[in-house]
Coordinates of C-alpha atoms and ligand atoms in Angstrom, one line a residue:
Chain A
M1 CA 24.0 169.2 7.2
S2 CA 20.3 169.6 6.7
G3 CA 20.7 172.4 9.7
K4 CA 23.3 173.7 7.5
L5 CA 20.6 174.2 4.7
K6 CA 18.6 175.8 6.6
L7 CA 20.4 178.4 8.2
K8 CA 21.6 179.2 4.6
A9 CA 18.8 179.3 3.3
A10 CA 17.4 181.4 6.2
F11 CA 19.8 183.9 4.6
I12 CA 18.9 184.4 0.7
S13 CA 15.3 184.7 2.2
L14 CA 16.6 188.0 4.5
M15 CA 18.8 189.3 1.7
M16 CA 15.4 188.8 0.0
L17 CA 13.8 190.7 2.2
A18 CA 15.8 193.1 3.1
I19 CA 15.9 193.6 -0.8
F20 CA 12.5 193.6 -1.7
L21 CA 12.3 196.5 0.9
G22 CA 15.4 198.5 0.1
A23 CA 13.8 198.8 -3.4
W24 CA 10.6 200.1 -2.0
H25 CA 12.5 202.4 -0.1
L26 CA 14.5 204.2 -2.5
A27 CA 11.1 203.5 -5.0
T28 CA 8.6 206.1 -2.9
Q29 CA 11.4 208.5 -1.8
P30 CA 9.9 211.3 -2.5
K31 CA 12.2 214.2 -1.5
E32 CA 14.9 212.7 -3.4
S33 CA 13.0 212.2 -6.7
A34 CA 11.9 215.6 -6.5
V35 CA 15.7 216.9 -5.9
Q36 CA 16.9 214.5 -8.6
A37 CA 13.9 215.6 -10.6
A38 CA 14.0 218.8 -9.7
T39 CA 15.7 220.0 -13.8
D40 CA 13.1 217.0 -14.9
S41 CA 10.2 217.9 -13.4
E42 CA 8.1 216.9 -16.5
Y43 CA 9.7 213.2 -16.3
A44 CA 8.9 213.1 -12.3
A45 CA 5.7 213.8 -12.9
M46 CA 4.5 211.5 -15.6
M47 CA 6.4 209.2 -13.5
G48 CA 2.2 210.1 -10.6
K49 CA 6.3 211.0 -8.4
G50 CA 4.2 215.1 -8.8
K51 CA 2.0 214.6 -5.6
E52 CA 3.7 213.1 -2.8
Q53 CA 1.4 213.2 -0.7
S54 CA -0.8 210.8 -1.1
G55 CA 2.1 208.3 -2.7
F56 CA 2.3 204.9 -2.1
P57 CA 3.4 204.6 1.0
A58 CA 7.1 204.3 2.2
P59 CA 8.1 200.5 4.2
A60 CA 9.3 203.2 6.8
K61 CA 5.1 204.4 6.8
V62 CA 3.9 200.1 6.9
G63 CA 6.2 200.2 9.2
H64 CA 5.0 202.2 11.8
A65 CA 0.9 200.6 11.0
F66 CA 2.6 197.9 11.7
V67 CA 4.0 198.8 15.9
E68 CA 0.9 200.6 16.2
Y69 CA -1.3 197.6 15.5
L70 CA 0.4 195.1 17.0
A71 CA 0.8 197.4 19.9
D72 CA -2.6 197.7 20.7
P73 CA -4.7 194.6 18.9
F74 CA -7.2 194.4 20.8
Y75 CA -8.3 198.0 21.8
D76 CA -12.1 197.9 20.5
K77 CA -13.6 202.1 20.1
G78 CA -17.1 201.5 17.8
P79 CA -17.5 199.5 14.8
N80 CA -15.6 201.3 12.5
D81 CA -12.2 201.5 14.6
K82 CA -11.3 198.4 16.0
G83 CA -8.1 196.4 17.1
I84 CA -6.8 193.9 14.3
G85 CA -6.7 190.5 16.8
I86 CA -10.4 191.7 17.4
Q87 CA -11.6 191.8 13.8
I88 CA -8.7 188.5 12.6
A89 CA -10.7 186.6 15.5
H90 CA -14.1 187.4 14.0
S91 CA -12.6 185.9 11.0
L92 CA -11.5 183.5 12.2
G93 CA -14.4 182.4 13.7
R94 CA -16.9 182.8 10.7
V95 CA -13.9 180.1 9.3
A96 CA -14.4 178.3 12.3
V97 CA -18.2 177.6 12.0
G98 CA -18.6 177.1 8.1
F99 CA -15.9 175.2 7.9
L100 CA -17.2 172.8 10.9
L101 CA -20.3 172.6 9.6
A102 CA -18.3 171.1 6.4
V103 CA -16.4 168.5 8.2
A104 CA -20.0 168.0 9.7
V105 CA -20.9 167.3 6.6
A106 CA -18.9 166.1 4.0
L107 CA -17.2 163.3 6.1
P108 CA -20.7 161.2 6.6
V109 CA -21.7 161.9 2.9
G110 CA -17.9 160.9 1.5
F111 CA -17.7 157.5 3.8
M112 CA -21.1 156.8 2.5
I113 CA -19.5 158.0 -1.5
G114 CA -17.0 156.3 -0.6
M115 CA -18.3 153.1 0.3
S116 CA -20.7 152.5 -2.5
P117 CA -20.3 153.1 -6.2
L118 CA -23.6 152.9 -6.4
L119 CA -23.6 156.3 -4.4
F120 CA -20.7 157.8 -5.8
Q121 CA -22.4 157.8 -9.5
A122 CA -25.2 159.0 -8.2
F123 CA -23.2 161.8 -6.7
N124 CA -21.0 162.5 -9.1
P125 CA -23.1 164.6 -11.2
F126 CA -24.0 167.0 -8.1
I127 CA -20.3 167.4 -7.4
Q128 CA -19.4 167.9 -10.5
V129 CA -21.1 170.9 -10.7
L130 CA -21.4 172.4 -7.9
K131 CA -17.7 172.3 -7.3
P132 CA -16.7 174.4 -9.6
I133 CA -19.4 177.3 -8.9
S134 CA -16.8 180.6 -7.3
P135 CA -18.0 180.6 -3.5
L136 CA -19.0 184.3 -4.0
A137 CA -21.7 183.9 -6.6
W138 CA -23.8 181.3 -4.4
M139 CA -23.9 185.5 -2.4
P140 CA -26.7 187.2 -3.5
L141 CA -28.4 184.0 -3.1
A142 CA -27.8 183.3 0.9
L143 CA -27.9 187.3 1.5
Y144 CA -31.3 186.7 0.1
S145 CA -32.4 183.1 1.7
L146 CA -30.6 184.2 5.2
K147 CA -31.2 187.2 4.9
D148 CA -28.6 187.4 8.0
S149 CA -25.6 188.8 6.4
D150 CA -23.7 187.4 9.6
I151 CA -24.8 184.1 8.8
S152 CA -24.3 184.4 4.8
G153 CA -21.0 184.3 5.5
I154 CA -20.3 181.5 7.2
F155 CA -23.2 180.2 4.6
V156 CA -20.2 180.7 1.9
I157 CA -17.4 179.8 4.2
F158 CA -19.7 175.7 4.1
I159 CA -20.1 175.6 0.4
C160 CA -16.4 176.3 -0.4
S161 CA -15.4 174.0 2.5
I162 CA -17.8 171.4 1.6
W163 CA -16.1 170.0 -2.2
P164 CA -12.6 169.7 -2.0
M165 CA -13.3 167.4 1.3
L166 CA -15.9 165.1 0.2
I167 CA -14.0 164.5 -2.9
N168 CA -10.4 163.8 -1.4
T169 CA -12.8 161.4 2.0
A170 CA -14.9 159.9 -1.1
F171 CA -11.6 158.9 -2.5
G172 CA -9.5 157.6 0.7
V173 CA -12.1 155.9 1.2
A174 CA -13.0 153.8 -2.2
S175 CA -9.0 153.0 -2.2
V176 CA -8.4 151.6 0.8
R177 CA -6.4 148.0 0.7
R178 CA -8.1 145.5 -0.2
D179 CA -5.7 143.7 1.8
W180 CA -6.5 146.0 4.5
I181 CA -10.3 145.3 4.4
N182 CA -10.6 142.0 4.0
V183 CA -8.9 141.4 7.4
A184 CA -11.6 142.8 9.1
R185 CA -13.8 141.2 7.3
T186 CA -12.2 137.9 8.5
L187 CA -12.5 138.8 11.9
E188 CA -15.8 139.7 11.4
V189 CA -15.5 143.1 12.4
N190 CA -18.7 145.1 12.5
P191 CA -19.2 147.5 10.7
L192 CA -18.9 150.9 13.4
R193 CA -15.4 149.4 14.2
K194 CA -14.6 148.5 10.9
A195 CA -15.3 152.6 9.7
F196 CA -13.4 154.1 13.1
L197 CA -10.2 151.9 13.5
V198 CA -10.0 150.3 9.6
I199 CA -11.3 152.9 6.7
L200 CA -10.9 155.9 9.7
P201 CA -7.2 155.1 10.1
A202 CA -6.5 154.1 6.0
A203 CA -8.1 157.1 4.5
A204 CA -7.1 159.9 7.2
P205 CA -4.4 161.4 4.8
T206 CA -5.6 162.1 2.1
I207 CA -8.7 163.3 4.5
L208 CA -6.8 165.5 5.6
T209 CA -5.1 167.0 2.9
G210 CA -8.6 167.1 1.9
M211 CA -9.0 169.8 5.0
R212 CA -6.1 171.4 4.4
I213 CA -7.3 173.1 0.6
S214 CA -10.6 173.2 1.8
M215 CA -8.8 175.5 4.7
G216 CA -6.6 177.2 2.1
I217 CA -10.3 178.1 0.2
A218 CA -12.0 179.3 3.1
W219 CA -8.9 181.9 4.2
L220 CA -9.2 182.7 0.7
V221 CA -12.6 183.4 0.4
I222 CA -13.4 184.9 4.1
V223 CA -11.8 188.0 3.0
A224 CA -14.1 188.8 -0.1
A225 CA -17.2 187.8 2.0
E226 CA -16.5 190.5 4.4
M227 CA -15.9 192.4 2.5
L228 CA -19.2 192.2 0.7
V229 CA -20.6 191.6 3.8
G230 CA -19.0 194.4 6.1
G231 CA -19.8 194.9 9.2
T232 CA -16.4 192.8 11.2
G233 CA -13.7 190.8 10.0
I234 CA -10.6 190.7 8.5
G235 CA -12.0 191.5 5.0
Y236 CA -13.8 194.2 6.5
F237 CA -10.6 195.9 7.7
V238 CA -8.8 196.4 4.2
W239 CA -12.1 197.6 2.4
N240 CA -12.6 200.1 5.5
E241 CA -8.4 201.3 5.3
W242 CA -9.0 201.2 1.8
N243 CA -11.5 203.4 1.8
N244 CA -10.1 205.7 4.0
L245 CA -7.1 205.9 2.4
A246 CA -5.4 204.3 4.4
L247 CA -2.6 202.4 2.8
P248 CA -0.4 201.6 4.9
N249 CA -2.9 200.1 7.5
V250 CA -3.6 197.9 4.7
I251 CA -0.8 196.9 3.2
F252 CA -0.4 195.8 6.4
A253 CA -3.5 193.5 7.0
V254 CA -2.8 192.0 3.6
V255 CA 0.5 191.0 5.2
M256 CA -2.0 189.7 8.4
I257 CA -4.2 188.0 6.3
G258 CA -1.1 186.2 4.8
I259 CA 0.5 185.2 8.1
V260 CA -2.8 184.2 9.7
G261 CA -3.0 181.9 6.9
M262 CA 0.4 180.5 7.2
I263 CA -0.4 179.4 10.2
L264 CA -3.9 178.0 9.5
D265 CA -1.4 175.8 6.8
L266 CA 0.9 175.0 9.0
F267 CA -1.5 173.8 11.4
F268 CA -3.4 171.4 9.5
G269 CA 0.2 170.1 7.9
W270 CA 0.6 169.3 11.6
L271 CA -2.1 167.5 11.5
Q272 CA -2.0 166.0 8.0
K273 CA 2.2 164.5 9.6
L274 CA -0.2 162.9 13.2
V275 CA -2.5 160.9 10.9
T276 CA 0.3 160.2 7.9
Y277 CA 1.6 156.3 8.6
R278 CA 4.4 155.1 6.5
E279 CA 3.5 151.4 5.2
Chain B
M1 CA -18.9 114.3 2.5
S2 CA -19.8 115.3 6.0
T3 CA -16.9 112.2 7.9
H4 CA -14.2 114.9 6.2
F5 CA -13.5 118.4 8.6
L6 CA -13.4 120.2 5.3
S7 CA -14.5 119.1 1.8
V8 CA -14.6 120.9 -1.2
E9 CA -16.8 119.7 -3.8
N10 CA -17.1 120.6 -7.6
L11 CA -15.3 123.6 -6.6
K12 CA -15.0 126.1 -10.3
K13 CA -14.3 130.1 -10.7
V14 CA -15.0 131.8 -14.2
F15 CA -14.5 135.4 -13.4
P16 CA -16.8 138.6 -14.8
P17 CA -15.8 139.6 -18.4
T18 CA -13.3 142.2 -18.8
N19 CA -13.7 144.2 -21.0
G20 CA -16.7 142.4 -22.5
V21 CA -14.4 139.2 -23.2
A22 CA -16.1 136.6 -20.7
N23 CA -12.8 134.5 -19.1
L24 CA -12.5 131.0 -18.7
P25 CA -12.5 129.1 -16.1
V26 CA -10.0 129.8 -13.5
F27 CA -10.3 126.2 -12.3
E28 CA -13.4 123.3 -12.3
D29 CA -14.1 120.2 -11.0
I30 CA -12.8 121.1 -7.9
H31 CA -12.0 118.0 -5.0
F32 CA -10.8 117.9 -2.3
H33 CA -11.2 117.1 1.4
I34 CA -9.2 117.8 4.6
D35 CA -9.0 116.5 7.9
K36 CA -9.2 117.8 11.1
G37 CA -5.0 118.1 12.6
E38 CA -3.7 118.2 8.3
F39 CA -2.0 120.2 7.4
V40 CA -2.6 120.3 3.6
C41 CA -0.6 122.0 1.0
I42 CA -0.2 122.9 -2.7
I43 CA 1.6 123.5 -5.7
G44 CA 0.8 125.1 -9.3
H45 CA 1.9 127.1 -10.9
S46 CA 1.9 130.9 -10.9
G47 CA -1.8 131.6 -11.8
C48 CA -3.5 129.0 -11.2
G49 CA -6.1 130.0 -9.3
K50 CA -4.5 129.0 -5.9
T51 CA -5.3 132.0 -4.3
T52 CA -8.7 131.9 -6.5
I53 CA -10.0 129.1 -4.3
L54 CA -7.9 130.2 -0.1
N55 CA -10.3 133.5 -1.2
V56 CA -13.3 131.0 -1.6
L57 CA -12.2 128.7 1.4
A58 CA -11.9 132.3 3.3
G59 CA -15.1 133.4 2.6
L60 CA -13.9 135.7 0.4
D61 CA -15.0 135.0 -2.7
E62 CA -17.5 133.1 -3.9
A63 CA -17.4 130.1 -6.1
S64 CA -18.9 130.4 -9.8
A65 CA -20.6 126.8 -8.9
G66 CA -19.4 124.4 -6.2
E67 CA -19.4 124.8 -1.9
A68 CA -17.2 124.5 0.2
F69 CA -18.1 122.8 3.8
M70 CA -16.2 123.0 7.0
D71 CA -17.4 120.9 10.5
G72 CA -20.4 120.7 8.3
R73 CA -21.6 123.9 7.8
E74 CA -21.4 125.8 4.0
V75 CA -18.7 128.6 4.0
R76 CA -20.9 131.6 3.7
G77 CA -18.9 134.5 4.7
P78 CA -15.6 135.1 6.1
S79 CA -16.0 133.6 9.5
L80 CA -13.7 133.9 12.9
D81 CA -13.5 130.4 12.3
R82 CA -10.7 130.8 9.9
G83 CA -7.4 132.4 10.8
V84 CA -6.5 133.7 6.8
V85 CA -2.5 135.6 7.0
F86 CA -2.4 137.6 3.6
Q87 CA 0.1 136.5 0.6
S88 CA 1.0 140.1 1.3
H89 CA 1.3 140.1 4.8
A90 CA -2.0 143.0 5.1
L91 CA -1.0 144.5 8.5
M92 CA -3.0 146.9 9.3
P93 CA 0.3 150.0 9.3
W94 CA -1.5 152.2 11.6
M95 CA -0.8 150.1 14.7
S96 CA 2.2 148.4 16.6
V97 CA 2.7 145.6 16.1
L98 CA 0.9 144.1 19.3
G99 CA -2.4 146.3 17.9
N100 CA -2.3 145.4 15.6
V101 CA -2.7 141.5 16.6
A102 CA -5.5 142.9 19.7
F103 CA -7.3 144.4 16.9
A104 CA -8.4 139.9 16.1
V105 CA -8.2 138.9 19.4
K106 CA -10.6 141.8 20.8
S107 CA -13.1 141.0 16.7
K108 CA -13.1 137.7 18.6
W109 CA -13.6 138.2 22.7
P110 CA -15.4 141.2 23.0
D111 CA -15.8 141.6 26.2
W112 CA -11.8 140.7 27.1
S113 CA -9.9 142.7 29.3
Q114 CA -7.3 144.9 27.7
E115 CA -4.6 143.5 30.5
K116 CA -6.2 140.2 29.1
I117 CA -6.0 141.1 24.8
N118 CA -2.3 142.3 26.0
E119 CA -1.0 138.8 27.8
H120 CA -2.8 137.3 25.2
C121 CA -1.4 138.8 22.6
T122 CA 2.3 139.2 23.9
R123 CA 2.2 135.3 24.6
Y124 CA 1.8 134.3 20.8
L125 CA 3.8 137.1 19.7
E126 CA 7.0 135.6 21.8
M127 CA 6.0 132.5 19.7
V128 CA 6.9 133.5 16.9
G129 CA 10.2 135.0 18.2
L130 CA 8.8 139.1 18.8
G131 CA 8.6 139.7 22.2
H132 CA 11.0 142.1 21.3
A133 CA 9.5 144.4 19.0
I134 CA 5.7 143.8 20.0
H135 CA 5.9 148.5 20.7
K136 CA 7.3 149.3 17.1
K137 CA 5.3 150.1 13.8
P138 CA 4.9 147.4 11.0
A139 CA 7.2 150.6 8.8
E140 CA 10.0 149.9 11.5
L141 CA 10.2 145.8 11.0
S142 CA 11.7 143.5 8.0
G143 CA 9.9 141.2 5.9
G144 CA 10.3 138.2 7.1
M145 CA 9.1 139.8 10.7
K146 CA 5.7 141.4 9.4
Q147 CA 5.3 137.9 8.1
R148 CA 5.3 136.6 11.4
V149 CA 3.0 139.1 12.6
G150 CA 0.3 138.5 10.4
I151 CA 1.5 134.6 11.3
A152 CA 0.3 136.1 15.5
R153 CA -1.9 137.5 14.3
A154 CA -4.2 134.3 12.4
F155 CA -2.8 131.9 15.7
A156 CA -3.8 134.5 18.2
I157 CA -7.7 134.4 17.9
Q158 CA -7.1 130.7 18.1
P159 CA -9.4 129.9 14.7
K160 CA -11.1 125.7 13.7
M161 CA -8.6 126.5 10.6
L162 CA -5.8 128.2 9.2
L163 CA -6.0 128.9 5.6
L164 CA -1.6 130.6 4.3
D165 CA -1.4 132.3 0.9
E166 CA 2.1 132.3 0.3
P167 CA 3.0 133.3 4.0
F168 CA 6.8 133.3 3.1
G169 CA 6.5 133.6 -0.8
A170 CA 8.9 137.2 -1.3
L171 CA 11.6 135.9 2.3
D172 CA 15.1 135.2 1.6
A173 CA 15.7 131.1 2.1
L174 CA 18.1 132.3 5.9
T175 CA 14.7 133.6 6.9
R176 CA 12.3 131.4 5.6
G177 CA 13.4 128.1 7.0
T178 CA 13.7 129.7 11.0
I179 CA 10.0 131.0 10.7
Q180 CA 9.2 127.3 8.3
D181 CA 10.7 125.5 11.9
E182 CA 9.0 127.9 13.6
L183 CA 5.6 127.2 12.1
L184 CA 6.6 123.7 12.6
K185 CA 6.7 123.9 16.3
I186 CA 3.4 125.8 16.4
V187 CA 1.4 123.2 14.4
Q188 CA 3.4 120.3 16.6
A189 CA 2.2 122.1 19.3
T190 CA -1.0 122.4 18.9
H191 CA -2.5 120.0 15.9
Q192 CA -3.6 123.6 13.8
T193 CA -5.5 122.0 10.9
V194 CA -4.2 123.4 8.1
F195 CA -4.3 125.1 4.2
M196 CA -1.8 126.6 3.2
I197 CA -0.6 127.7 -0.2
T198 CA 3.6 127.5 -1.5
H199 CA 5.3 127.7 -5.0
D200 CA 8.1 125.8 -2.4
V201 CA 8.5 121.7 -2.8
D202 CA 10.8 122.2 -0.5
E203 CA 8.6 123.7 2.2
A204 CA 5.6 121.4 0.9
I205 CA 7.7 119.0 1.8
L206 CA 8.4 119.3 5.6
L207 CA 5.1 120.9 6.4
A208 CA 1.8 118.9 4.3
D209 CA 0.7 115.6 5.4
K210 CA -0.2 116.1 2.2
I211 CA -0.2 117.9 -1.1
L212 CA -2.1 118.6 -3.8
L213 CA -0.4 118.7 -7.1
M214 CA -2.9 122.1 -10.1
S215 CA -2.6 121.4 -12.6
N216 CA -2.2 124.4 -14.9
G217 CA -5.3 126.9 -15.6
P218 CA -7.3 127.7 -17.5
H219 CA -9.5 124.5 -16.3
A220 CA -7.5 123.4 -13.8
K221 CA -8.1 120.9 -11.8
I222 CA -6.5 119.1 -8.9
A223 CA -4.3 116.5 -10.9
E224 CA -3.0 114.2 -7.6
I225 CA -2.7 114.4 -4.3
V226 CA 0.4 113.1 -2.7
E227 CA 0.7 111.4 0.6
V228 CA 3.7 112.6 2.6
T229 CA 4.9 109.2 4.2
M230 CA 7.2 110.9 6.6
P231 CA 6.8 111.0 10.2
R232 CA 5.6 113.4 11.5
S233 CA 7.9 114.7 13.5
R234 CA 10.6 116.0 10.6
T235 CA 13.4 118.6 10.8
R236 CA 14.3 120.9 8.2
S237 CA 18.1 119.9 9.0
G238 CA 17.1 116.3 9.1
I239 CA 14.5 115.7 6.5
H240 CA 17.5 115.0 3.6
H241 CA 19.3 112.4 5.3
D242 CA 14.8 110.0 4.6
P243 CA 15.6 108.9 1.7
Q244 CA 12.0 109.5 0.9
Y245 CA 12.1 112.5 0.7
Y246 CA 14.5 112.5 -3.0
M247 CA 11.6 110.8 -4.3
I248 CA 9.0 113.2 -2.6
R249 CA 10.9 115.6 -4.0
N250 CA 11.0 114.6 -7.6
H251 CA 7.2 113.6 -8.2
L252 CA 6.4 117.4 -7.2
V253 CA 8.9 118.4 -9.6
D254 CA 8.8 116.4 -11.9
F255 CA 4.8 117.4 -11.8
L256 CA 5.5 120.8 -12.2
V257 CA 8.3 121.2 -15.1
N258 CA 6.6 118.0 -17.5
R259 CA 2.9 117.1 -16.2
S260 CA 0.6 120.3 -15.1
K261 CA -0.1 121.1 -18.6
T262 CA -1.8 117.6 -19.6
Y263 CA -4.9 118.1 -17.6
A264 CA -6.2 120.2 -19.6
G265 CA -9.2 120.5 -22.8
A266 CA -11.8 116.7 -23.2
E267 CA -9.0 114.2 -23.6
A268 CA -7.1 114.7 -20.2
E269 CA -10.1 113.4 -19.4
M270 CA -9.2 110.0 -20.4
F271 CA -6.8 109.3 -17.9
H272 CA -7.9 111.5 -15.5
D273 CA -11.1 112.0 -13.2
A274 CA -10.8 115.5 -11.4
K275 CA -13.7 114.1 -8.8
N276 CA -11.5 111.3 -7.6
P277 CA -7.5 112.2 -8.0
P278 CA -5.2 109.8 -7.9
V279 CA -3.8 109.2 -4.4
V280 CA 0.1 108.3 -5.0
R281 CA 2.3 107.5 -2.2
P282 CA 6.0 108.1 -3.6
G283 CA 8.1 108.1 -0.4
L284 CA 7.0 104.5 -0.2
D285 CA 5.9 103.5 -4.3
G286 CA 9.2 104.1 -4.7
E287 CA 10.6 104.7 -7.8
L288 CA 8.1 103.4 -9.7
A289 CA 5.2 105.2 -8.9
P290 CA 6.9 108.4 -10.6
V291 CA 8.2 106.0 -13.4
L292 CA 4.2 103.9 -13.6
T293 CA 2.4 107.9 -13.4
L294 CA 4.9 108.6 -16.5
T295 CA 4.3 106.1 -19.4
A296 CA 0.6 105.9 -17.9
E297 CA 0.7 109.7 -19.7
K298 CA 3.6 110.3 -21.4
P299 CA 0.7 109.0 -24.1
A300 CA -1.5 110.6 -23.7
A301 CA 0.5 113.9 -23.2
Q302 CA 1.7 113.4 -26.2
A303 CA -1.4 112.8 -28.3
L304 CA -2.4 116.2 -26.5
K305 CA 0.2 117.8 -27.7
H306 CA -0.6 116.4 -31.1
V307 CA -3.9 117.4 -31.2
V308 CA -3.3 120.7 -30.1
N309 CA -0.1 121.4 -32.8
Q310 CA -3.1 120.4 -35.5
Ligands
ATP1 N1 -10.7 139.5 -10.3 C1 -9.6 139.1 -11.4 N2 -10.7 138.9 -12.8 C2 -10.1 138.2 -13.8 N3 -8.7 137.3 -13.9 C3 -9.1 137.5 -12.6 C4 -9.3 138.3 -11.1 N4 -8.6 138.2 -10.1 C5 -7.5 136.8 -10.7 N5 -7.8 136.6 -12.2 C6 -7.3 135.9 -12.6 O1 -7.4 134.5 -12.1 C7 -6.3 133.8 -11.8 C8 -5.8 132.9 -10.9 O2 -6.2 133.8 -9.7 P1 -5.3 133.5 -8.5 O3 -4.3 134.7 -7.7 O4 -5.3 132.6 -7.4 O5 -3.8 132.9 -9.3 P2 -2.3 132.3 -8.6 O6 -2.5 130.6 -8.1 O7 -2.9 132.0 -7.2 O8 -0.8 132.5 -8.3 P3 0.3 133.8 -7.5 O9 0.6 132.1 -7.3 O10 1.5 133.4 -9.2 O11 -0.2 133.6 -6.6 C9 -4.9 134.2 -13.0 O12 -4.9 133.7 -13.9 C10 -5.6 135.2 -12.5 O13 -5.6 136.4 -14.0
MG2 MG1 -1.9 133.7 -5.2

């Protein structure tokens, strides 16, 4: 039954994609609209279709960019011309380093805060103030104090990934069922075993939810950060192609950002499923 | 005092104020003792503080006054010497059935090999009739099976004493019967010392050597200690043929229905000494016992009601 449903849904998805591409195609037909609008060239000019060359790219053109870039994703012809695979790898590398650093800080600190209501109260004002700061607002400070654009990018990822993980870890640890803690207490389980065998697995689904949110934010932020710091990465690629006025390439990159983001989210969703337990 | 395996003296619990309003003592002047190998049940209305007493005995909660001694030492904090079966089974859902029991066993004997641990756990799981389900997750078990895992976990660490908090409360009558039989068998074989909370009068009579009757809270007390004088080799099917059974049962039901509210307040102290609650044997003393206590206490109860109404 659900297989049939999936098939139907996939069909509708494809239909929507086709309609979208079709509409796009029709909307960006310079020749035809020029012919049709020959009698009313003023109207055509008003609609922004006068200048055929720099108009919004047609899907075919963008499709061409897809084929071109995906055919050879890993070429490297100097600093301003690298394959999409290399650019994405750079972005993913920065995200991975920043994210793992954030995990390394957020998990232990979140654990501590979650275990102790006192520490929770003490940390809370800082978390509440730091959490809503846009990661990019940190950029000038990072660039000034770290003096390195690469490290600054990683720092921005770190600072934006840390909050959801910290909060979720603290919350997950604090709300572990009293019964399970009591079982561990009556068994005189030592603190380390208790932390790893009882509290961590009990809080894991909540912690993973935090990680998934963090990863989503990190991927949003890396593109913006790379536009600012430049050099390498998918964000820089978008910026570079925009400066070249190569819109098909920009569209291609935008779609790639979406796909990579989706894959990251799917991966964390899978991890989440792995640690989720049924009661 | 220390001649008994477990003795509870003068226990009292007042919970900290909720929203600034002071709480009344849940119970006070609780005195009782349990000997080695004894099976003691405690019966009382919901909310009278049974779980709280058990938590104090387990070392999970602290009393506001009084103390509990086990094996000559004061109970301070939880200990592997006291196995607890919780009111809700409290199995860890991310571990298998075997994993749950093994977690306990490994806590007790950290240097046992994995094989030895598994073998030990399997033996106890087979004892509660779960040999076929050791690799299942708790979520794949029925309520009764989960509760049996909890029991196996508590038995497997071979504690000096078992504390059971309404272990069968959530089960249907049929399942409860079979698990009661299993528990009865295990306890008769191991001579385990047990303290068990129950709401079920029949369950208490079937399993216990001694039943503590608790009056209603706040200011709950141990009202009476009922000795179950039937031979220890009881069975669930045979117990109904013993004339003592009905006498004990009537006595317990009469307490729960009529007398459990009459032990609070200063007036109650006139006819009841909480430090030495009366020990009664309704099974042997025939129908006299309940009648006697009734006639002895009814006037006081009536007087009490009179006072309250004014
Ligand atoms: N943390 C708490 N703060 C304040 N009052 C509490 C707290 N825990 C329990 N109580 C009160 O203490 C009383 C005794 O609770 P307890 O859980 O020991 O009852 P019980 O006899 O086990 O009841 P039941 O048979 O329903 O399990 C109840 O009236 C309850 O409201
Ligand atoms: Mg209870």
